[in-house]
PDB file of C-alpha atoms in Angstrom:
ATOM      1  CA  VAL A   1      84.434  97.736 100.325  1.00  0.00           C
ATOM      2  CA  ALA A   2      86.970 100.248  98.896  1.00  0.00           C
ATOM      3  CA  LEU A   3      90.189  99.208  97.155  1.00  0.00           C
ATOM      4  CA  VAL A   4      92.910 101.470  98.575  1.00  0.00           C
ATOM      5  CA  PHE A   5      96.389 101.781  96.970  1.00  0.00           C
ATOM      6  CA  ALA A   6      98.959 103.323  99.353  1.00  0.00           C
ATOM      7  CA  GLY A   7     102.714 103.816  98.942  1.00  0.00           C
ATOM      8  CA  ASN A   8     105.094 105.112  96.302  1.00  0.00           C
ATOM      9  CA  ASP A   9     104.372 104.406  92.761  1.00  0.00           C
ATOM     10  CA  GLN A  10     106.864 101.904  91.453  1.00  0.00           C
ATOM     11  CA  GLY A  11     105.835 102.422  87.800  1.00  0.00           C
ATOM     12  CA  SER A  12     102.334 100.931  87.682  1.00  0.00           C
ATOM     13  CA  GLY A  13     100.232 103.910  89.058  1.00  0.00           C
ATOM     14  CA  GLN A  14      98.984 105.267  85.741  1.00  0.00           C
ATOM     15  CA  TYR A  15      98.155 101.865  84.399  1.00  0.00           C
ATOM     16  CA  LEU A  16      96.126 101.097  87.553  1.00  0.00           C
ATOM     17  CA  LYS A  17      94.401 104.371  87.441  1.00  0.00           C
ATOM     18  CA  ASN A  18      93.478 103.858  83.754  1.00  0.00           C
ATOM     19  CA  ALA A  19      92.126 100.380  84.612  1.00  0.00           C
ATOM     20  CA  ALA A  20      90.080 101.823  87.466  1.00  0.00           C
ATOM     21  CA  ASP A  21      88.437 104.473  85.306  1.00  0.00           C
ATOM     22  CA  GLY A  22      84.790 103.738  85.017  1.00  0.00           C
ATOM     23  CA  SER A  23      84.746 101.100  87.756  1.00  0.00           C
ATOM     24  CA  PRO A  24      81.542 101.040  89.822  1.00  0.00           C
ATOM     25  CA  ASN A  25      83.633 100.203  92.794  1.00  0.00           C
ATOM     26  CA  ARG A  26      85.237 102.643  95.183  1.00  0.00           C
ATOM     27  CA  ILE A  27      89.003 102.864  94.366  1.00  0.00           C
ATOM     28  CA  GLU A  28      91.393 105.284  96.026  1.00  0.00           C
ATOM     29  CA  PHE A  29      94.993 106.061  95.147  1.00  0.00           C
ATOM     30  CA  LEU A  30      96.648 107.726  98.179  1.00  0.00           C
ATOM     31  CA  GLY A  31     100.244 107.703  96.986  1.00  0.00           C
ATOM     32  CA  SER A  32     102.876 108.091  99.635  1.00  0.00           C
ATOM     33  CA  VAL A  33     101.553 108.087 103.240  1.00  0.00           C
ATOM     34  CA  SER A  34     103.124 108.925 106.637  1.00  0.00           C
ATOM     35  CA  ASP A  35     104.028 106.212 109.059  1.00  0.00           C
ATOM     36  CA  ASP A  36     101.056 107.000 111.181  1.00  0.00           C
ATOM     37  CA  GLU A  37      98.711 106.826 108.150  1.00  0.00           C
ATOM     38  CA  LYS A  38     100.267 103.546 107.062  1.00  0.00           C
ATOM     39  CA  TRP A  39      99.616 101.979 110.429  1.00  0.00           C
ATOM     40  CA  TRP A  40      96.128 103.310 110.536  1.00  0.00           C
ATOM     41  CA  LEU A  41      95.495 101.804 107.104  1.00  0.00           C
ATOM     42  CA  LEU A  42      96.949  98.499 108.170  1.00  0.00           C
ATOM     43  CA  ARG A  43      94.929  98.244 111.367  1.00  0.00           C
ATOM     44  CA  ASN A  44      91.679  99.281 109.701  1.00  0.00           C
ATOM     45  CA  ALA A  45      91.799  97.392 106.477  1.00  0.00           C
ATOM     46  CA  GLN A  46      89.633  94.261 106.230  1.00  0.00           C
ATOM     47  CA  ILE A  47      92.339  92.546 104.056  1.00  0.00           C
ATOM     48  CA  ILE A  48      95.793  93.528 102.911  1.00  0.00           C
ATOM     49  CA  ALA A  49      96.321  92.228  99.304  1.00  0.00           C
ATOM     50  CA  LEU A  50      99.815  91.852  98.041  1.00  0.00           C
ATOM     51  CA  PRO A  51      99.714  90.701  94.315  1.00  0.00           C
ATOM     52  CA  SER A  52     103.416  91.527  93.984  1.00  0.00           C
ATOM     53  CA  LEU A  53     105.648  90.046  91.240  1.00  0.00           C
ATOM     54  CA  LEU A  54     108.820  91.114  92.998  1.00  0.00           C
ATOM     55  CA  GLU A  55     109.195  91.070  96.832  1.00  0.00           C
ATOM     56  CA  GLY A  56     112.621  90.580  98.373  1.00  0.00           C
ATOM     57  CA  PHE A  57     111.528  89.996 101.957  1.00  0.00           C
ATOM     58  CA  GLY A  58     107.804  90.765 102.541  1.00  0.00           C
ATOM     59  CA  ILE A  59     107.858  93.516 105.120  1.00  0.00           C
ATOM     60  CA  VAL A  60     104.378  94.752 104.251  1.00  0.00           C
ATOM     61  CA  ALA A  61     103.059  91.224 104.941  1.00  0.00           C
ATOM     62  CA  LEU A  62     104.724  91.124 108.333  1.00  0.00           C
ATOM     63  CA  GLU A  63     103.390  94.643 109.067  1.00  0.00           C
ATOM     64  CA  GLY A  64      99.945  93.333 108.268  1.00  0.00           C
ATOM     65  CA  PHE A  65     100.513  90.511 110.718  1.00  0.00           C
ATOM     66  CA  ALA A  66     101.604  92.876 113.402  1.00  0.00           C
ATOM     67  CA  ALA A  67      98.498  95.087 112.729  1.00  0.00           C
ATOM     68  CA  GLY A  68      96.205  92.072 113.114  1.00  0.00           C
ATOM     69  CA  THR A  69      94.884  92.213 109.609  1.00  0.00           C
ATOM     70  CA  ALA A  70      94.518  89.157 107.287  1.00  0.00           C
ATOM     71  CA  VAL A  71      97.147  89.245 104.447  1.00  0.00           C
ATOM     72  CA  LEU A  72      96.799  87.666 100.917  1.00  0.00           C
ATOM     73  CA  VAL A  73      99.882  87.394  98.855  1.00  0.00           C
ATOM     74  CA  SER A  74     100.929  86.209  95.337  1.00  0.00           C
ATOM     75  CA  GLY A  75     102.639  83.030  94.844  1.00  0.00           C
ATOM     76  CA  SER A  76     105.844  84.768  93.576  1.00  0.00           C
ATOM     77  CA  SER A  77     109.052  85.744  95.130  1.00  0.00           C
ATOM     78  CA  ALA A  78     109.556  85.527  98.965  1.00  0.00           C
ATOM     79  CA  LEU A  79     105.916  86.096  99.842  1.00  0.00           C
ATOM     80  CA  PRO A  80     104.653  82.468 100.262  1.00  0.00           C
ATOM     81  CA  GLU A  81     107.566  81.741 102.551  1.00  0.00           C
ATOM     82  CA  VAL A  82     106.608  84.750 104.735  1.00  0.00           C
ATOM     83  CA  VAL A  83     102.946  83.813 105.124  1.00  0.00           C
ATOM     84  CA  GLY A  84     103.635  80.137 105.630  1.00  0.00           C
ATOM     85  CA  GLY A  85     100.287  78.751 104.403  1.00  0.00           C
ATOM     86  CA  THR A  86      98.443  78.110 101.123  1.00  0.00           C
ATOM     87  CA  ASP A  87      94.995  79.544 102.060  1.00  0.00           C
ATOM     88  CA  CYS A  88      96.393  83.135 101.636  1.00  0.00           C
ATOM     89  CA  VAL A  89      98.589  82.493  98.574  1.00  0.00           C
ATOM     90  CA  LEU A  90      97.023  83.272  95.227  1.00  0.00           C
ATOM     91  CA  PRO A  91      98.358  83.199  91.531  1.00  0.00           C
ATOM     92  CA  VAL A  92      99.633  86.588  90.740  1.00  0.00           C
ATOM     93  CA  ASP A  93      98.048  86.465  87.258  1.00  0.00           C
ATOM     94  CA  ASP A  94      94.478  85.466  88.296  1.00  0.00           C
ATOM     95  CA  PRO A  95      92.493  88.613  89.351  1.00  0.00           C
ATOM     96  CA  ARG A  96      89.292  86.591  89.530  1.00  0.00           C
ATOM     97  CA  ALA A  97      90.904  84.381  92.119  1.00  0.00           C
ATOM     98  CA  TRP A  98      91.913  87.402  94.146  1.00  0.00           C
ATOM     99  CA  ALA A  99      88.440  88.917  93.928  1.00  0.00           C
ATOM    100  CA  ARG A 100      86.787  85.599  94.973  1.00  0.00           C
ATOM    101  CA  ARG A 101      89.088  85.183  98.006  1.00  0.00           C
ATOM    102  CA  ILE A 102      88.719  88.914  99.074  1.00  0.00           C
ATOM    103  CA  ALA A 103      84.879  88.587  98.777  1.00  0.00           C
ATOM    104  CA  GLU A 104      84.842  85.286 100.799  1.00  0.00           C
ATOM    105  CA  LEU A 105      87.017  86.790 103.631  1.00  0.00           C
ATOM    106  CA  CYS A 106      85.033  90.115 103.624  1.00  0.00           C
ATOM    107  CA  ALA A 107      81.782  88.184 103.814  1.00  0.00           C
ATOM    108  CA  ASP A 108      83.164  85.830 106.751  1.00  0.00           C
ATOM    109  CA  PRO A 109      84.688  87.900 109.598  1.00  0.00           C
ATOM    110  CA  VAL A 110      85.254  84.831 111.743  1.00  0.00           C
ATOM    111  CA  ARG A 111      87.360  83.175 108.943  1.00  0.00           C
ATOM    112  CA  ARG A 112      89.154  86.500 108.214  1.00  0.00           C
ATOM    113  CA  LYS A 113      90.030  86.981 111.965  1.00  0.00           C
ATOM    114  CA  GLY A 114      91.193  83.418 112.207  1.00  0.00           C
ATOM    115  CA  LEU A 115      93.497  83.942 109.311  1.00  0.00           C
ATOM    116  CA  ALA A 116      94.777  87.104 110.863  1.00  0.00           C
ATOM    117  CA  ALA A 117      95.458  85.307 114.192  1.00  0.00           C
ATOM    118  CA  GLN A 118      97.331  82.485 112.511  1.00  0.00           C
ATOM    119  CA  GLN A 119      99.488  85.004 110.609  1.00  0.00           C
ATOM    120  CA  ALA A 120     100.192  86.998 113.786  1.00  0.00           C
ATOM    121  CA  ALA A 121     101.600  83.840 115.413  1.00  0.00           C
ATOM    122  CA  LEU A 122     104.172  83.704 112.490  1.00  0.00           C
ATOM    123  CA  LEU A 123     105.865  86.915 113.609  1.00  0.00           C
ATOM    124  CA  GLY A 124     108.187  85.236 115.967  1.00  0.00           C
ATOM    125  CA  ARG A 125     109.883  83.137 113.204  1.00  0.00           C
ATOM    126  CA  ASN A 126     110.605  86.462 111.376  1.00  0.00           C
ATOM    127  CA  SER A 127     112.163  88.315 114.331  1.00  0.00           C
ATOM    128  CA  ASN A 128     115.599  89.699 114.009  1.00  0.00           C
ATOM    129  CA  SER A 129     117.182  86.973 116.097  1.00  0.00           C
ATOM    130  CA  ALA A 130     115.323  84.164 114.228  1.00  0.00           C
ATOM    131  CA  VAL A 131     116.450  85.678 110.750  1.00  0.00           C
ATOM    132  CA  VAL A 132     120.099  86.107 111.934  1.00  0.00           C
ATOM    133  CA  SER A 133     120.121  82.647 113.243  1.00  0.00           C
ATOM    134  CA  LYS A 134     118.888  81.220 109.801  1.00  0.00           C
ATOM    135  CA  LEU A 135     121.480  83.394 107.916  1.00  0.00           C
ATOM    136  CA  MET A 136     124.261  82.150 110.168  1.00  0.00           C
ATOM    137  CA  GLU A 137     123.223  78.577 109.390  1.00  0.00           C
ATOM    138  CA  VAL A 138     123.444  79.359 105.671  1.00  0.00           C
ATOM    139  CA  TYR A 139     126.782  81.163 106.055  1.00  0.00           C
ATOM    140  CA  ALA A 140     128.221  78.248 108.097  1.00  0.00           C
ATOM    141  CA  GLY A 141     127.073  75.726 105.313  1.00  0.00           C
ATOM    142  CA  VAL A 142     128.675  77.991 102.671  1.00  0.00           C
ATOM    143  CA  VAL A 143     132.045  78.171 104.367  1.00  0.00           C
ATOM    144  CA  GLY A 144     131.904  74.599 105.519  1.00  0.00           C
ATOM    145  CA  ARG A 145     132.166  75.405 109.296  1.00  0.00           C
ATOM    146  CA  ASP A 146     129.616  74.862 112.048  1.00  0.00           C
ATOM    147  CA  ASP A 147     131.574  77.076 114.539  1.00  0.00           C
ATOM    148  CA  CYS A 148     130.666  80.312 113.055  1.00  0.00           C
ATOM    149  CA  GLU A 149     130.241  83.008 115.861  1.00  0.00           C
ATOM    150  CA  HIS A 150     126.608  83.910 116.198  1.00  0.00           C
ATOM    151  CA  PRO A 151     126.142  87.763 116.687  1.00  0.00           C
ATOM    152  CA  THR A 152     123.748  88.879 119.288  1.00  0.00           C
ATOM    153  CA  ILE A 153     120.833  91.286 118.559  1.00  0.00           C
TER     154      ILE A 153
END
């Protein structure tokens, strides 16, 4: 199994590369990738791991769901809400827990595919119309009105 980092460096790249030096494992740093490359990676990964400290929405998790790949996330920011289950939420500061869960899922393709199917079923609750509907409920509560006009998408 290879560990592949893809995407723009948000300031941790050199730290991660230094930590990877001398590792007996296959670790690749791709940097920025095209949309086609991103979707190929998402569809062909065994697991998508998002040990993120800061995540405003969790679009990469949803892209993983859409690609049919199991997604693991940290228990910080918006990620647990996006994945909707505890089996795929791990402590951001426990690399051994991440390694164990990744190894378990890589060794058990039935469980991994089951998790991916459960997550794919969550896509509907994160559709544009579902998110707008939730936001309108929040706005209506803030302004104290339940007759706020709902935009159509």
